[in-house]
XYZ file of C-alpha atoms in Angstrom:
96
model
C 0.000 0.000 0.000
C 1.124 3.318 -0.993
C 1.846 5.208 2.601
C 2.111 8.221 0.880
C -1.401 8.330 -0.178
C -2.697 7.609 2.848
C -0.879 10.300 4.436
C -1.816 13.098 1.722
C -5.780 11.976 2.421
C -5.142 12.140 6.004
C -3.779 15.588 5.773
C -6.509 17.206 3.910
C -9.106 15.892 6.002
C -7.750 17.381 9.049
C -7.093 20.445 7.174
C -10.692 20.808 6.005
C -11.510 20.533 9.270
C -8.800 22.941 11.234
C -8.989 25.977 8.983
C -13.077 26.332 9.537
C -12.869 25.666 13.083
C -10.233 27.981 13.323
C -11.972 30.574 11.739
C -14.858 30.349 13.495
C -12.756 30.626 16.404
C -11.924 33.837 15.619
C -15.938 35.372 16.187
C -16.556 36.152 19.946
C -19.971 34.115 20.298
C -17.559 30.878 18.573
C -15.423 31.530 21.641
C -18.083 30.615 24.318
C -19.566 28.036 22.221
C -16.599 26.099 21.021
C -18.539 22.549 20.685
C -21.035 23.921 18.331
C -18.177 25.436 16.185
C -16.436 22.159 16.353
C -19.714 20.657 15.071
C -20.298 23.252 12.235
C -16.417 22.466 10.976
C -16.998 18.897 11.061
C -20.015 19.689 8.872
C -18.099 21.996 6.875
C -15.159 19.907 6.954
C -16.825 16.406 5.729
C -19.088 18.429 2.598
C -16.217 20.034 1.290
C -14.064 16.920 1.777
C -16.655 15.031 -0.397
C -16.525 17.613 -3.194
C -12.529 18.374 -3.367
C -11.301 14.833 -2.557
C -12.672 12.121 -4.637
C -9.119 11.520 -6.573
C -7.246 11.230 -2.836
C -10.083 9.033 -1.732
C -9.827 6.786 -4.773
C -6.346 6.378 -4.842
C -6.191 5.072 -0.937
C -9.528 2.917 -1.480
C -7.773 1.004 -4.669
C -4.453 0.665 -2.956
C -6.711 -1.078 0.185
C -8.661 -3.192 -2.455
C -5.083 -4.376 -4.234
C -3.916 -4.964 -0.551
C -6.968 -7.236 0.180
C -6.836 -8.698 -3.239
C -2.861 -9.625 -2.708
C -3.500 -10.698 0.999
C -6.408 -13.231 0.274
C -4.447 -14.254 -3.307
C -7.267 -13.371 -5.490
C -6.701 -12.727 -8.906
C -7.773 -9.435 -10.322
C -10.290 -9.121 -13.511
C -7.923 -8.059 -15.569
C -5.059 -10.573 -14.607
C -7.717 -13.596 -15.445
C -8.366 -12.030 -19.012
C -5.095 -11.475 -19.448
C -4.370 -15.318 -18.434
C -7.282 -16.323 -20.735
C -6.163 -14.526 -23.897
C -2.171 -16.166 -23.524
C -4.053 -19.312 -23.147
C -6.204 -19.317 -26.077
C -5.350 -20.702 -29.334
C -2.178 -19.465 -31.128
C -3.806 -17.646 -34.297
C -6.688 -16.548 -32.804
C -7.662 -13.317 -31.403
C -10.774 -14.289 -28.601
C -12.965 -12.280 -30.977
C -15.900 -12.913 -32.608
């Protein structure tokens, strides 16, 4: 598994979270009501998280698929059609 896409996902998630939360920080009534502005960055945080980081998200959920895959010794989809076209017939092409 790729660490290093883990780690950038990991990042931005707390970042989306931080940044609002620390700018809500910054308004007086915030101050004295620090869970609720905890729970409107977590809102904040988690929407915009679901619109700017699909690619991140992708990237770690395929590298914990392959993981899976490689741990169990399944074969992917495209390794068995690759295995089925080298052992068709020399000639042919699998098409129809």
């Amino acid at each position: 598994m790729r660490t290093r896409s883990v780690v950038v996902y990991t990042v931005l998630r707390l970042l989306l979270f931080v940044v609002p939360f620390g700018i809500m920080m910054l308004f007086p009534i915030m101050r004295e009501f620090s869970w609720l502005a905890a729970i409107f960055a977590a809102l904040i945080g988690l929407s915009l998280s679901m619109l700017l980081l699909r690619r991140p998200l992708d990237e770690v959920t395929s590298d914990l698929a392959e993981r899976r895959a490689r741990a169990r010794g399944q074969v992917s989809d495209e390794d068995a059609e690759d295995a089925a076209v080298d052992d068709s017939e020399p000639g042919t092409t699998g098409q129809v």
